[in-house]
Every structure is written in structure tokens, then in C-alpha cells.
Coordinates of C-alpha atoms and ligand atoms in Angstrom, one line a residue:
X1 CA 0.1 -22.1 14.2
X2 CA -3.3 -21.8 13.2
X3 CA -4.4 -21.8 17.1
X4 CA -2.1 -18.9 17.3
X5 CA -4.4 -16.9 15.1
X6 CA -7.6 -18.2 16.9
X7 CA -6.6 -16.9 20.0
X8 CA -5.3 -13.6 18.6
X9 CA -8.3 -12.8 17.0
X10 CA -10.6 -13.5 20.1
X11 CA -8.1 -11.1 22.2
X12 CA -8.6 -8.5 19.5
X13 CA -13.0 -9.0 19.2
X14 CA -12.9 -8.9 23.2
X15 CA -10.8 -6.0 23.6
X16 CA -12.4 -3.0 25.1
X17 CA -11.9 -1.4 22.1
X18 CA -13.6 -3.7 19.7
X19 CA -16.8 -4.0 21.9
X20 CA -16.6 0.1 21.8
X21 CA -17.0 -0.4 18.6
X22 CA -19.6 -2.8 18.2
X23 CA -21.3 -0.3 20.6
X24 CA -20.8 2.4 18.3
X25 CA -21.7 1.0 15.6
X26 CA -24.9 0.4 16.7
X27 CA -25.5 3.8 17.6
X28 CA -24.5 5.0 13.8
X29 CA -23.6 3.0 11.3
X30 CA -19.6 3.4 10.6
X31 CA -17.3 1.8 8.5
X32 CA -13.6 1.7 8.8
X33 CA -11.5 2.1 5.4
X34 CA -7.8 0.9 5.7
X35 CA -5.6 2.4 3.5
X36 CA -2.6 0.9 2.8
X37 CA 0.1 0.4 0.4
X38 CA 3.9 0.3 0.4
X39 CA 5.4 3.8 0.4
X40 CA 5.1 5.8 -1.7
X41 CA 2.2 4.0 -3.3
X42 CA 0.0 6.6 -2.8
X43 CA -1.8 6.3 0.1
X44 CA -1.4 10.0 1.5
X45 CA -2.6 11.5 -1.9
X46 CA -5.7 9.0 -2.1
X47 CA -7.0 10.1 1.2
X48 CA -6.2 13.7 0.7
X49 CA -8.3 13.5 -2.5
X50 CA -10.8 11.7 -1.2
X51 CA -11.9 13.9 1.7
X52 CA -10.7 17.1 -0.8
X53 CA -13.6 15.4 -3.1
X54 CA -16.4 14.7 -0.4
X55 CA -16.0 17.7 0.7
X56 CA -15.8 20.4 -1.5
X57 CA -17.7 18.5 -4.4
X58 CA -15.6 17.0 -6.3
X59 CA -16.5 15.7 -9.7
X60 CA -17.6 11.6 -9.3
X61 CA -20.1 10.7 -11.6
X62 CA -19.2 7.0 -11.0
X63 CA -20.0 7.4 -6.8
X64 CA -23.9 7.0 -7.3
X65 CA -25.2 8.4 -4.1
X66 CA -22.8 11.6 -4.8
X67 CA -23.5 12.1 -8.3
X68 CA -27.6 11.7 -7.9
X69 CA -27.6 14.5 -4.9
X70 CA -28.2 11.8 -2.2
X71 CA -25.4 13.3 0.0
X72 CA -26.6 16.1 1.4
X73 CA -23.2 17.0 3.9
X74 CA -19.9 15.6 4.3
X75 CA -17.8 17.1 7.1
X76 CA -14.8 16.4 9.1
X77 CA -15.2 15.2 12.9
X78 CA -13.2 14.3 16.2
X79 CA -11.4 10.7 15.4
X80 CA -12.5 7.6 17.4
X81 CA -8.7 6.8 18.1
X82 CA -6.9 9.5 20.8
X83 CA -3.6 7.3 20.5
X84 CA -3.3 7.6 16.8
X85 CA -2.3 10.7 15.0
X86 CA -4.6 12.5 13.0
X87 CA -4.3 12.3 9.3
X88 CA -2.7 16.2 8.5
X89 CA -5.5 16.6 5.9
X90 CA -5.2 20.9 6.0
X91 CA -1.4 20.4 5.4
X92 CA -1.6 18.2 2.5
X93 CA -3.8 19.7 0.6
X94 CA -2.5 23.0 1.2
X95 CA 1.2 21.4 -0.3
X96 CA -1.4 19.9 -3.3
X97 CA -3.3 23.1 -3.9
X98 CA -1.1 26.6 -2.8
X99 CA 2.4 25.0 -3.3
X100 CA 1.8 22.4 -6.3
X101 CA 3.8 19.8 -4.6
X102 CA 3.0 16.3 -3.1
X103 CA 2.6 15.9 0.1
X104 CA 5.9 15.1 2.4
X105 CA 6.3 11.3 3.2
X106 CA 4.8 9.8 6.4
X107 CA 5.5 6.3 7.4
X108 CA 3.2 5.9 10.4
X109 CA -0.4 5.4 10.9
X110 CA -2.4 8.0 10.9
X111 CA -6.5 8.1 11.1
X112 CA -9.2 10.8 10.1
X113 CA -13.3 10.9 10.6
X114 CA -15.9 11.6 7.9
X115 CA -19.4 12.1 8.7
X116 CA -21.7 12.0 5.3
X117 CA -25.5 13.2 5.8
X118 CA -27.4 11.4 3.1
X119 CA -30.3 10.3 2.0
X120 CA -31.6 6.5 2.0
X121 CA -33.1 5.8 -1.6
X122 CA -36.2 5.1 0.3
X123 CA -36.3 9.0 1.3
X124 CA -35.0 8.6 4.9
X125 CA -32.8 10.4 6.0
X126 CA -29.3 8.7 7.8
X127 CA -25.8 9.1 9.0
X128 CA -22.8 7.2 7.6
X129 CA -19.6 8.2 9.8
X130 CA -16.5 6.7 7.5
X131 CA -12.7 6.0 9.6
X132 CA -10.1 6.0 7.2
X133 CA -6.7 4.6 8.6
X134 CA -3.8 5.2 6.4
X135 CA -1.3 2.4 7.6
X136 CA 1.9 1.3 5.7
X137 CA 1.8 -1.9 3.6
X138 CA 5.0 -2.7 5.1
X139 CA 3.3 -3.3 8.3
X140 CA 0.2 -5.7 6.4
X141 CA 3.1 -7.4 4.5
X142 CA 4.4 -8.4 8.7
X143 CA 1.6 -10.7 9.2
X144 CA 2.2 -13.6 8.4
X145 CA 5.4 -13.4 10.0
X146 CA 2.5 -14.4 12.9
X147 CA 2.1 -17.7 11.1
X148 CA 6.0 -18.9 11.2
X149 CA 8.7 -19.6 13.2
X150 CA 11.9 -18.5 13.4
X151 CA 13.3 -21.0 11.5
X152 CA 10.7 -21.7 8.7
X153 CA 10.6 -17.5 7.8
X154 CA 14.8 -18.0 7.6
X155 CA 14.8 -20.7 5.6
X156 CA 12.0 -18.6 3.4
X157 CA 14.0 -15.6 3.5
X158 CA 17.2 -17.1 2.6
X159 CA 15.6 -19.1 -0.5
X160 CA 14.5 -15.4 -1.8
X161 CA 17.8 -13.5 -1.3
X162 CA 19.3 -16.8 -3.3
X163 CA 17.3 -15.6 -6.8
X164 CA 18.1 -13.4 -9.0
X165 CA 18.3 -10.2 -8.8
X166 CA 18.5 -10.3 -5.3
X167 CA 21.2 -12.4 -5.0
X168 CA 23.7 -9.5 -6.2
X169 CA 22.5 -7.3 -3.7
X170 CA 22.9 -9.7 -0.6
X171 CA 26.6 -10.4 -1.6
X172 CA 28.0 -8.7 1.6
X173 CA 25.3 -10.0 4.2
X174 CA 25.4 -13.6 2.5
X175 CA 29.6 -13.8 2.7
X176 CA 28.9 -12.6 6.7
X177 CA 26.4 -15.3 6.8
X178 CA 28.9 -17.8 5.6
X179 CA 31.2 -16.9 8.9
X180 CA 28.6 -18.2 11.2
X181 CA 27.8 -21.0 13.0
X182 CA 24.1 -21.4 14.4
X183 CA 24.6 -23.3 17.1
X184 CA 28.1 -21.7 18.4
X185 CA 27.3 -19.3 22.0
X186 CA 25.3 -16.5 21.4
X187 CA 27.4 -13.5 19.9
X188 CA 25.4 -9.8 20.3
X189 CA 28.6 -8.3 17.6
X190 CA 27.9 -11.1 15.0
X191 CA 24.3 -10.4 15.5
X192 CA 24.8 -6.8 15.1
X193 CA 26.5 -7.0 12.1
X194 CA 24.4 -9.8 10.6
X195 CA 21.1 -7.7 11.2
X196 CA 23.5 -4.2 9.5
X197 CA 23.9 -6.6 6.8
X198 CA 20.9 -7.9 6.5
X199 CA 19.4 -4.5 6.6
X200 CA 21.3 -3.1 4.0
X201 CA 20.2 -6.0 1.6
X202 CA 16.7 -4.9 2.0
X203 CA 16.7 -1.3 1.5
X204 CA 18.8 -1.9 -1.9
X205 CA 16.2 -4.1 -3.0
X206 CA 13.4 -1.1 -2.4
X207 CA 16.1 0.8 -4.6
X208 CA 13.8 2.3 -7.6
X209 CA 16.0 0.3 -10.0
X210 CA 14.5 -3.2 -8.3
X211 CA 11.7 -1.9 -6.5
X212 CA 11.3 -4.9 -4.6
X213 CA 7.6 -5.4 -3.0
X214 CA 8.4 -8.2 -0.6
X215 CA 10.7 -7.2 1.8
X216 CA 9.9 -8.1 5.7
X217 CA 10.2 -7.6 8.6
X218 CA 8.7 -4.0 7.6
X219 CA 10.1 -2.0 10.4
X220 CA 14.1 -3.0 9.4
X221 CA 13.4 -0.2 6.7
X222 CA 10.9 2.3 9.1
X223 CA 12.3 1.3 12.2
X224 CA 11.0 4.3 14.2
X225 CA 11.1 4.3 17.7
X226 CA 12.3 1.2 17.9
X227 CA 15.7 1.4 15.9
X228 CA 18.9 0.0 17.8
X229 CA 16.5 -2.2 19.4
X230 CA 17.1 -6.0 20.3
X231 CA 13.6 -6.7 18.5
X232 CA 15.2 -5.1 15.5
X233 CA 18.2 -7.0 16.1
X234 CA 18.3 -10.4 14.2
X235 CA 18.8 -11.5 10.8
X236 CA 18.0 -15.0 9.0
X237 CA 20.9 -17.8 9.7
X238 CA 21.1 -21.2 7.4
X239 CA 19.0 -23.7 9.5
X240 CA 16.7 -26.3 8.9
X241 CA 13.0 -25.2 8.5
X242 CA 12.2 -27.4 11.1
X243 CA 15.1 -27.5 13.6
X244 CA 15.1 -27.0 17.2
X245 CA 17.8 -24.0 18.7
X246 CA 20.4 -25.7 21.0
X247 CA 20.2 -23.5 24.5
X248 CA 22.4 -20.2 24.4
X249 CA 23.1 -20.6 20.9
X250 CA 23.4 -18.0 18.4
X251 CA 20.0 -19.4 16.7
X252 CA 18.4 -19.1 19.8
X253 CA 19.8 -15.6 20.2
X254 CA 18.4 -14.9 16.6
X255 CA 14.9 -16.9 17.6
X256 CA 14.0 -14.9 20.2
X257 CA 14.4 -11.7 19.1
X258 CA 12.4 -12.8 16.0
X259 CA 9.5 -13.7 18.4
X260 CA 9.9 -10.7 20.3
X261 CA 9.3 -8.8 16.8
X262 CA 6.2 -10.4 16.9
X263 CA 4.9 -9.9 20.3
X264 CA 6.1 -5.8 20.2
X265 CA 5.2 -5.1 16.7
X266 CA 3.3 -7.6 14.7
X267 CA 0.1 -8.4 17.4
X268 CA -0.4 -5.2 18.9
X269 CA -0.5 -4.1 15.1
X270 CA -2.8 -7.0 14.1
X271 CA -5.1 -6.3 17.2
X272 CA -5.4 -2.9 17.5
X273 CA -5.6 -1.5 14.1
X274 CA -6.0 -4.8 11.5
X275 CA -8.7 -6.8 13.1
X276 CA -10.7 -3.5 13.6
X277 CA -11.0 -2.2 9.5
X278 CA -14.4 -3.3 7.7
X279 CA -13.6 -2.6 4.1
X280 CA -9.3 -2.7 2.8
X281 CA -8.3 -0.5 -0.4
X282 CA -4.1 -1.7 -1.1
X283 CA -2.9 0.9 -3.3
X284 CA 0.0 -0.4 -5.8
X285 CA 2.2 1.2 -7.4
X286 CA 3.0 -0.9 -10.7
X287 CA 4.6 1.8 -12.5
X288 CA 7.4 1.6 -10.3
X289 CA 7.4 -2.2 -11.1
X290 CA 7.2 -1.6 -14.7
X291 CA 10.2 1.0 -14.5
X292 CA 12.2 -1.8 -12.3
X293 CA 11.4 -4.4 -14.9
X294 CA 9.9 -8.3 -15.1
X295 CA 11.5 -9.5 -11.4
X296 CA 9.5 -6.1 -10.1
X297 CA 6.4 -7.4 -11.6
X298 CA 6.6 -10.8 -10.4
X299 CA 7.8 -10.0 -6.8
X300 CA 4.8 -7.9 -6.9
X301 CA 2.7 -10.4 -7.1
X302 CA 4.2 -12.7 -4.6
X303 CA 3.1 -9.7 -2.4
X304 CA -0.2 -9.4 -3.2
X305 CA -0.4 -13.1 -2.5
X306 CA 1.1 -12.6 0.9
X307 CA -1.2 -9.9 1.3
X308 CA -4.6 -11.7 0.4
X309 CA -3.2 -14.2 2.7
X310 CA -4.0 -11.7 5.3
X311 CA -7.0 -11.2 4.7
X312 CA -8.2 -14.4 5.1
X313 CA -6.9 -14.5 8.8
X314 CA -9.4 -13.1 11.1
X315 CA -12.6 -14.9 9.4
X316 CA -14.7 -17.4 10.1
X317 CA -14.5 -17.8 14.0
X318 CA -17.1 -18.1 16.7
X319 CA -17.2 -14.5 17.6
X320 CA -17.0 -13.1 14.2
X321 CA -20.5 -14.1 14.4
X322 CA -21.0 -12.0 17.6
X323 CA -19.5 -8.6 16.0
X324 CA -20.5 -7.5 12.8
X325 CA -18.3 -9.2 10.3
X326 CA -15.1 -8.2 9.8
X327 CA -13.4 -6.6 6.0
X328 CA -16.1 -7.4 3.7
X329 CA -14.4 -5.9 0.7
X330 CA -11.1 -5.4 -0.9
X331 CA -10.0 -2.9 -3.7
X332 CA -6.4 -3.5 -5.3
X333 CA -5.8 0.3 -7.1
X334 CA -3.0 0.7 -9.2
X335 CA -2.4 4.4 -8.5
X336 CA -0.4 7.1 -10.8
X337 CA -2.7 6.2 -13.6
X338 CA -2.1 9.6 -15.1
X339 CA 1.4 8.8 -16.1
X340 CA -0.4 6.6 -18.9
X341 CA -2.8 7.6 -22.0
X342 CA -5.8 6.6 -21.2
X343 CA -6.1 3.9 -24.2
X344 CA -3.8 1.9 -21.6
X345 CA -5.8 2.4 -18.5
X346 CA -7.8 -0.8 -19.3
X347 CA -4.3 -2.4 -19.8
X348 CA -2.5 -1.4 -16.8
X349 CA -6.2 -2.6 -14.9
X350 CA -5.6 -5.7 -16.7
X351 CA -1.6 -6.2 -15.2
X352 CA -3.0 -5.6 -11.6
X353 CA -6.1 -7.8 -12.6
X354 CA -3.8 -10.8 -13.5
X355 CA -1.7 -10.2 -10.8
X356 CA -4.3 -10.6 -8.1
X357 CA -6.3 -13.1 -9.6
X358 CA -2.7 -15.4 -9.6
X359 CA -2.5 -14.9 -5.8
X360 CA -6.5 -15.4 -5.2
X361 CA -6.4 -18.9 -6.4
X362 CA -3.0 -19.4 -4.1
X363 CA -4.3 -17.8 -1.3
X364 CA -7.3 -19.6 0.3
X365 CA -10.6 -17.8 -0.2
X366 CA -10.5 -14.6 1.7
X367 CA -14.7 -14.7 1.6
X368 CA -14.5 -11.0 1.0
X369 CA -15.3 -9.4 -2.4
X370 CA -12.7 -8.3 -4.5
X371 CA -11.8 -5.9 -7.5
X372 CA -9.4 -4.3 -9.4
X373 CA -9.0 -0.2 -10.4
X374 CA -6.3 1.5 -12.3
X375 CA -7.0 5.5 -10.7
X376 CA -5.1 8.4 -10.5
X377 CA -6.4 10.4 -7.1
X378 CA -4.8 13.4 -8.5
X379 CA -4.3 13.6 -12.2
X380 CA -1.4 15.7 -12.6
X381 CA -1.6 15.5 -16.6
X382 CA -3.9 16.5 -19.4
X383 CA -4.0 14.3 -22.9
X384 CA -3.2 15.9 -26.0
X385 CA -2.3 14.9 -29.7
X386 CA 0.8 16.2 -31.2
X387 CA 1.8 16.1 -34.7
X388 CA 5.3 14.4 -35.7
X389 CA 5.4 14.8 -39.1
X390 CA 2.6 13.5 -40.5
X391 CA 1.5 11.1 -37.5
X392 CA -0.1 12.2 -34.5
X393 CA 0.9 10.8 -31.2
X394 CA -1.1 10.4 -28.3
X395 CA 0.5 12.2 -25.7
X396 CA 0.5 13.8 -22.4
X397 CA 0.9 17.3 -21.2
X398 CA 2.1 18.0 -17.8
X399 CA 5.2 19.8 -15.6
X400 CA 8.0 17.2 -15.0
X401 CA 8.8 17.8 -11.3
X402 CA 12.1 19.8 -10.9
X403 CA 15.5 17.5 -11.3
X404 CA 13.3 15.2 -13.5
X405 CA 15.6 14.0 -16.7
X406 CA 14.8 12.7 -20.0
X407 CA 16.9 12.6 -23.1
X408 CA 19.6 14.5 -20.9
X409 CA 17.2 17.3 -20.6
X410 CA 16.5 18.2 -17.0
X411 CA 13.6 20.1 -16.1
X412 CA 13.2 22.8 -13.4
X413 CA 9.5 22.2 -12.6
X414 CA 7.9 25.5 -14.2
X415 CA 8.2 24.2 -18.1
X416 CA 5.1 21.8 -19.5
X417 CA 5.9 19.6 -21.9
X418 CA 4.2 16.9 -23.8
X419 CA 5.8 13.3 -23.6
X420 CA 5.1 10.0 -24.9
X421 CA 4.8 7.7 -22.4
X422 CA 4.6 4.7 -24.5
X423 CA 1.6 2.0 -23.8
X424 CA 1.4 -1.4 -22.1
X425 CA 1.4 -4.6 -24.5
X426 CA -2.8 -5.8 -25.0
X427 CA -1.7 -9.2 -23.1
X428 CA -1.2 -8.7 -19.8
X429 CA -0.1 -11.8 -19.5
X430 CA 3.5 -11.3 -21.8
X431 CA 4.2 -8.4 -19.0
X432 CA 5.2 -11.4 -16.4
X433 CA 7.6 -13.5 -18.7
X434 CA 11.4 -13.1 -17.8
X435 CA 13.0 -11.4 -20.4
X436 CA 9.7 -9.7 -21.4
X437 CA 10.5 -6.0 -21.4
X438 CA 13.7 -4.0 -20.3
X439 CA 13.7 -2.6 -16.8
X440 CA 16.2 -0.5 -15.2
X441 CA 17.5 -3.5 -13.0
X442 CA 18.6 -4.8 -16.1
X443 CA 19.8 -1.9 -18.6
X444 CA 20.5 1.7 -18.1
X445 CA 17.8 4.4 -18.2
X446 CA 17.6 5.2 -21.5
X447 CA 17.4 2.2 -22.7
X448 CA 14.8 0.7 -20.5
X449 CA 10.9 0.3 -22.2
X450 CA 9.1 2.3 -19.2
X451 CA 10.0 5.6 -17.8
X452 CA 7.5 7.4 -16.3
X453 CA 8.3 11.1 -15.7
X454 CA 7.6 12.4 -11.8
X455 CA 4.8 15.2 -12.5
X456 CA 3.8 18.1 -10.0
X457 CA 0.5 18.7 -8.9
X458 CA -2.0 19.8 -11.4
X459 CA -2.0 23.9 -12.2
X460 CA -5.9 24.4 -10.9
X461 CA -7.9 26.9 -12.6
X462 CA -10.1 28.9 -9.5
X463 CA -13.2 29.3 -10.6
X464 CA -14.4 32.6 -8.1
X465 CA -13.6 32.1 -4.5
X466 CA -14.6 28.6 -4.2
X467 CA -11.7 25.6 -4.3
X468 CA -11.3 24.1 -7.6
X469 CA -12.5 20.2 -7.4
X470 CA -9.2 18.4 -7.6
X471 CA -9.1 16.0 -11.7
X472 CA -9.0 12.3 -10.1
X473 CA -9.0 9.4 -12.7
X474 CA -11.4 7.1 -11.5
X475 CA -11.8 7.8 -7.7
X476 CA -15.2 8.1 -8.1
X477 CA -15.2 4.2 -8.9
X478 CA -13.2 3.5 -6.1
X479 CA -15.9 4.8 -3.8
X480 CA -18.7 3.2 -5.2
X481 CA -16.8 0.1 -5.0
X482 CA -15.7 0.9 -1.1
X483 CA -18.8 2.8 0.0
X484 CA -21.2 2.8 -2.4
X485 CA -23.7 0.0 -1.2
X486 CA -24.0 1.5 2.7
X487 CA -25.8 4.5 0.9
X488 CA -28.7 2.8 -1.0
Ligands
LIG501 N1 0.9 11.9 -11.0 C1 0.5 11.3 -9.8 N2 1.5 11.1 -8.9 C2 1.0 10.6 -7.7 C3 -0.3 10.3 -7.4 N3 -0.4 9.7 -6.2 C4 0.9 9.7 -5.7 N4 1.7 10.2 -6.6 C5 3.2 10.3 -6.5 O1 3.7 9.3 -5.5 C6 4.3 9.9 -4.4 C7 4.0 9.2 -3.2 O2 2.7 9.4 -2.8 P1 2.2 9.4 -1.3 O3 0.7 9.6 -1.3 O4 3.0 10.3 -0.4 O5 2.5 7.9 -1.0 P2 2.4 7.1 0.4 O6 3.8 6.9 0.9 O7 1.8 5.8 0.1 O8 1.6 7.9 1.4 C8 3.9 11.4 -4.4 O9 4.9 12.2 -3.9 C9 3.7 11.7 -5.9 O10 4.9 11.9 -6.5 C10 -1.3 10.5 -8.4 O11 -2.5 10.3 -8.3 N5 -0.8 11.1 -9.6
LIG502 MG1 1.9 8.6 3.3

């Protein structure tokens, strides 16, 4: 399977695209930043910021070539990409800014091009141009689908829906599953309803209550253009990993479709958009994981493994030697950091810090640097002490976003109030036991430990004409950790 990679990556370094690239690159020096993350993670907010924040000034005293007045001009040009859409930058921020509400959901890729005017530390002047590609994590997460056949990614997938708490929600696809016979004549109803089912299983993991992170193949749940298709069409059947698909069977009904998955969705993914970024930021979104509770956490994890695996595809071959050399650097973020006081920011750095440092030593060396950020691009609330009697509780101050509940109060989105989030244990490590903490896929709402509040959009104060700079937690890190060294 391995050779399947090898060959794959050589397609996508040959490709007129990459050697446009290369060419390019030359010329000016550019990096390409993926963005990625599952939705909702954050990914449209963090880019928003981002540009908002090179831009218009934004606060980063972190970003050294920013804070220190090396950057003389960041601007907005023409992407490299004419057959991807254009990150709607203007129409996000306006939602952020005018409106005070978050940006609608996309679930497609979407691409936008910085050009920074700075100045070398030296005194020489130079041009960074920075491509950000904002791509769902669902679609990373699809990779190494690449790496296994039909059978072996069954007989994983099947093993997972078998453990708690999945297993309750694949009741219905698992008693279908039971009616079939692999090697009986193919049957396109049986498939039909095997892939419904199968379906159905994985968007009720994603539910907020189990905020399941590993959940492929990505598109069953963004399907796109391509829903109703065959290549959408297939669902796991109990087989050996290793078994062969008698002719005209049902498994080799199921088989192909899974390969055609691969060939229409998976490689053209991997070639033309993947093998192309320089430097990865994977946003995560471990509130959600802490509201879900201790399975959340550790199926999490399983999915940063599988994404590190990733990232240590596509390195190391002949031609990588030839081009410059592909992502050099990775940044896990846990975003929404504002939900916490920041006494806990450290902590909730710590979770994500465990968690990726677990899949490093399973995964095989990705020979890329890596690190570890809690941020909030957008910090939607302010910190505050607020007396109870005699004590004084940290708090935070912020407007719960309308149809927002807590202690049967529901809020309409204009009221600020001060709540008590509650902080993360010291030891990250107690956060992964079973049994550790109560999540809402085990108790009811109010009796779960975590529940963060949704906030809106920070109230900006305009200072003059001129845009307010958007409060970020941390951002400025992020970009010192991304960009930071391709200034000096
Ligand atoms: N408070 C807060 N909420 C955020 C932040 N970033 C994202 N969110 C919330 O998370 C939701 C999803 O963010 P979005 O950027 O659209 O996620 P995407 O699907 O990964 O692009 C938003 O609608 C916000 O409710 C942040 O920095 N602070
Ligand atoms: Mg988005």
C-alpha cells in the first residue's frame, strides 16, 4: 500500500500545478497555510481574524515581525487557485463586526492571498505572499482511507461502531447489517439501505451530546455534489480483514464503490490541495469534547492520531528533494479559548498537549515541527470578579447567543451576564480516564461538569472612523509559530 502513496505523491510533485508552484516560488517566496479542522472548529473565524488582524493592525505583541514595525503592508491579492472559491473574507467580517454574529457555516474549500511587505532584520527589504486554504478536517481525516482496502477499513469500522457509546447509536444500521450476506449477488436496495443506515449512525455520533471526532468517509455527512451517488453508496459488511470478494457479490458491490470513493474524492483531494500546503494549523475544538464527555476526549485523540498519520505521507521521497520540502510545521489550536478563565488556558493547552503527544509516539515521525496553542481568534468575553457573599469568583462577562439556556434561563442575545464556567482539573492526564468527569452522553445538561455557553461576537468599541482591532487570545502566537521564522 505503501507504493500506492509513492506513486501518488510523484503525480502530485509532477503535476503542472506543483511545478507552477515551484516556479512561483522562486519568483517570491510564498507559503501555503492549510487551515483545517472539523466543522465548526473554527476554521472560518481564525482566518477571518487573521487577515482582520494583518490588515487593519491588530494587536499581536507575540507575532515579532508585527509587533517590532517590520511589516510595513499587508494587503489582499488575486488567489493562485481560479478553480477554488475565494474565501468570503468582506462577508464575514461584516457578520463579525456590523451584525455581531458568527459567520454562516461553509463546508467546502475555499482559499484567499496575503501579500506582507516587510522588512528582513538585515534591513532589506522583501515580499512574503501567504495562501491560506481553509479545507474541512473531514476531508484530512479521508486519507488514510488511501492506505486500506475495502475490507481492512470495514473490519476497522465495524470494531469502532461495536464500543461504547457508539454502539447505541448503530443499533438500526448493525440489526440491517445482520440481514446480509457478503457474498450473496449484488443487491443496489440492500446497499441503499445499508449506506441510509450507515449514514445515519454517523451523523448521530457528530450529535453535540457525543461529538464524535472520527467519523469517515467525510463526505457521507457533506456529501455535496456528489450525494445519491454510487461513490457515496456503500457501507461496511462483516468480512475478514483480509478476504478476497467472490465475483458479483454484494462485497464486491460494496468494494468497488469504496475504491471509487477514493479515486473521485480522496486523490484528487490529496493531489491537488494536500500535497501542495507548506505549513498545517488543525484547529480543535475540545470544548465540545469536554461538553460530550470522556469517550469525546479519547475519540479525539484517535483523530489526531489519524491525522498526524497524514502528515507523515508525502515525505521523504526522491522528488521531495527536487521541490522545496513539503509541510514543515504543524500547530494543533484548541480554539474557543474564551469560554475559559484564563487561569485554565495553560490547562486546556495541557489536554490538547497530552492528546497530541499520545498520537506522535503512535504515529511514525511526521519530521515536521510541532506545537500546541489554546487561542481564541475572536474573544467574545471579558474577565471579571464577582462577589458571592464573601468570595469572589472568577468569572466571565459576555452576551449568551439568543436561545442559549442555563439554569432554565434562556437568553435573547442583548443581556450580558457574568457566568462561571468552572476550570479544568491541573492533571491533564485524569481528563482521559473513563468515568473521569460527567458529559452530556452520559447525564442530562444540568448535571453534566462542562457547559460552555455559545457567546456572540464581541460589542467593539470604534475608536474614530478607523475599525476597531478585533481581542484574539493568543493569535498572535499562532503566527509566530506559523509564519514567524520566513520574516527574520
Ligand atoms: N467565543 C468564540 N466562539 C468561536 C470562536 N471561533 C469559533 N467560534 C464558534 O464556533 C462556531 C463555528 O466557527 P466556524 O469558524 O464557522 O467553524 P468552521 O466550521 O470550522 O469554519 C462559530 O459560529 C462560533 O459560535 C472564538 O474564537 N470564540
Ligand atoms: Mg467554515
Amino acid at each position: 500500500m505503501t507504493t500506492s502513496f509513492q506513486d501518488l505523491i510523484e503525480e502530485a510533485r509532477l503535476s503542472a500545478r506543483a511545478l507552477l508552484d515551484y516556479g512561483e516560488s522562486l519568483f517570491s517566496p510564498t507559503i501555503r497555510l492549510g487551515v483545517t479542522g472539523l466543522s465548526r472548529a473554527g476554521k472560518t473565524v481564525f482566518i477571518t481574524a487573521l487577515i482582520h488582524g494583518l490588515t487593519r493592525g491588530g494587536r499581536f505583541p507575540v507575532f515579532e515581525a508585527f509587533a517590532t514595525g517590520r511589516i510595513a503592508r499587508t494587503y489582499l491579492a488575486p488567489q493562485p487557485d481560479d478553480g477554488v472559491p475565494r474565501f468570503a473574507y468582506e462577508s464575514h467580517l461584516q457578520n463579525l463586526i456590523a451584525q455581531r454574529r458568527w459567520p454562516s457555516s461553509t463546508v467546502d474549500i475555499s482559499e484567499m492571498r496575503l501579500v506582507i511587505d516587510y522588512q528582513r532584520q538585515n534591513g532589506a527589504d522583501r515580499t512574503l505572499t501567504l495562501d491560506i486554504v481553509d479545507y474541512p478536517g473531514e476531508w484530512l481525516l479521508d486519507l488514510p482511507l488511501l492506505g486500506k482496502s475495502y475490507a481492512q477499513w470495514a473490519t476497522e469500522s465495524l470494531a469502532l461502531s461495536r464500543a461504547a457509546p457508539r454502539v447505541h447509536l448503530a443499533q438500526d444500521w448493525h440489526a440491517h447489517l445482520a440481514t446480509l450476506v457478503p457474498e450473496a449477488p449484488q443487491d443496489e436496495q440492500a446497499t441503499l439501505t445499508a449506506a441510509k443506515l450507515f449514514t445515519d449512525y454517523l451523523r448521530a455520533c457528530r450529535d453535540e451530546r457525543f461529538a464524535m471526532s472520527l467519523l469517515p468517509p467525510g463526505r457521507f455527512l457533506m456529501p455535496g455534489n456528489l450525494a445519491h451517488s454510487p461513490a457515496l453508496t456503500f457501507a461496511p459488511l462483516d468480512v475478514p480483514g483480509d478476504g478476497i470478494a467472490p465475483e458479483g457479490s454484494l462485497w464486491a458491490m460494496m468494494a468497488r464503490r469504496y475504491e471509487a470513493y477514493k479515486d473521485i474524492v480522496v486523490r484528487p483531494f490529496f493531489r491537488d490541495h494536500f500535497a501542495r500546503l507548506d505549513r498545517q494549523i488543525v484547529l480543535v475544538d475540545a470544548l465540545s469534547a469536554f461538553n460530550a464527555g470522556p469517550e469525546a476526549l479519547q475519540d479525539l485523540e484517535a483523530a489526531l492520531a489519524g491525522i498526524l498519520d497524514c502528515f507523515r505521507i508525502g515525505r521523504g521521497t526522491l522528488l521531495s528533494t527536487l521541490f522545496r520540502p513539503r509541510i514543515d510545521r504543524i500547530l494543533f489550536a484548541a480554539t474557543k479559548a474564551d469560554h475559559l478563565h484564563h487561569a485554565s488556558h495553560d490547562r486546556l493547552e495541557a489536554v490538547l498537549r497530552r492528546a497530541v503527544s499520545r498520537a506522535t509516539a503512535r504515529a511514525e515521525s511526521t519530521g515536521a515541527a510541532i506545537d500546541v496553542v489554546a487561542l481564541a481568534a475572536v474573544r467574545a468575553t471579558r474577565e471579571a470578579t464577582v462577589a458571592n457573599g464573601r468570595d469572589k469568583l472568577p468569572s466571565l462577562l459576555g452576551t449568551p447567543a439568543p436561545g442559549e439556556t442555563a439554569n432554565g434561563e434562556i437568553f435573547d442575545g442583548n443581556t450580558e451576564v457574568a457566568t462561571f464556567p468552572g476550570d479544568l482539573p491541573v492533571d491533564a492526564a485524569q481528563l482521559f480516564r473513563t468515568d473521569s468527569f460527567r458529559g452530556l452522553t452520559a447525564s442530562a445538561a444540568d448535571t453534566s461538569d462542562f457547559r460552555f455557553l455559545r457567546f456572540r461576537p464581541p460589542l467593539l468599541e470604534r475608536d474614530g472612523a478607523d475599525e476597531p482591532a478585533l481581542p484574539h487570545i493568543r493569535l498572535d502566537r499562532a503566527l509566530q509559530f506559523l509564519i514567524g521564522d520566513r520574516l527574520q
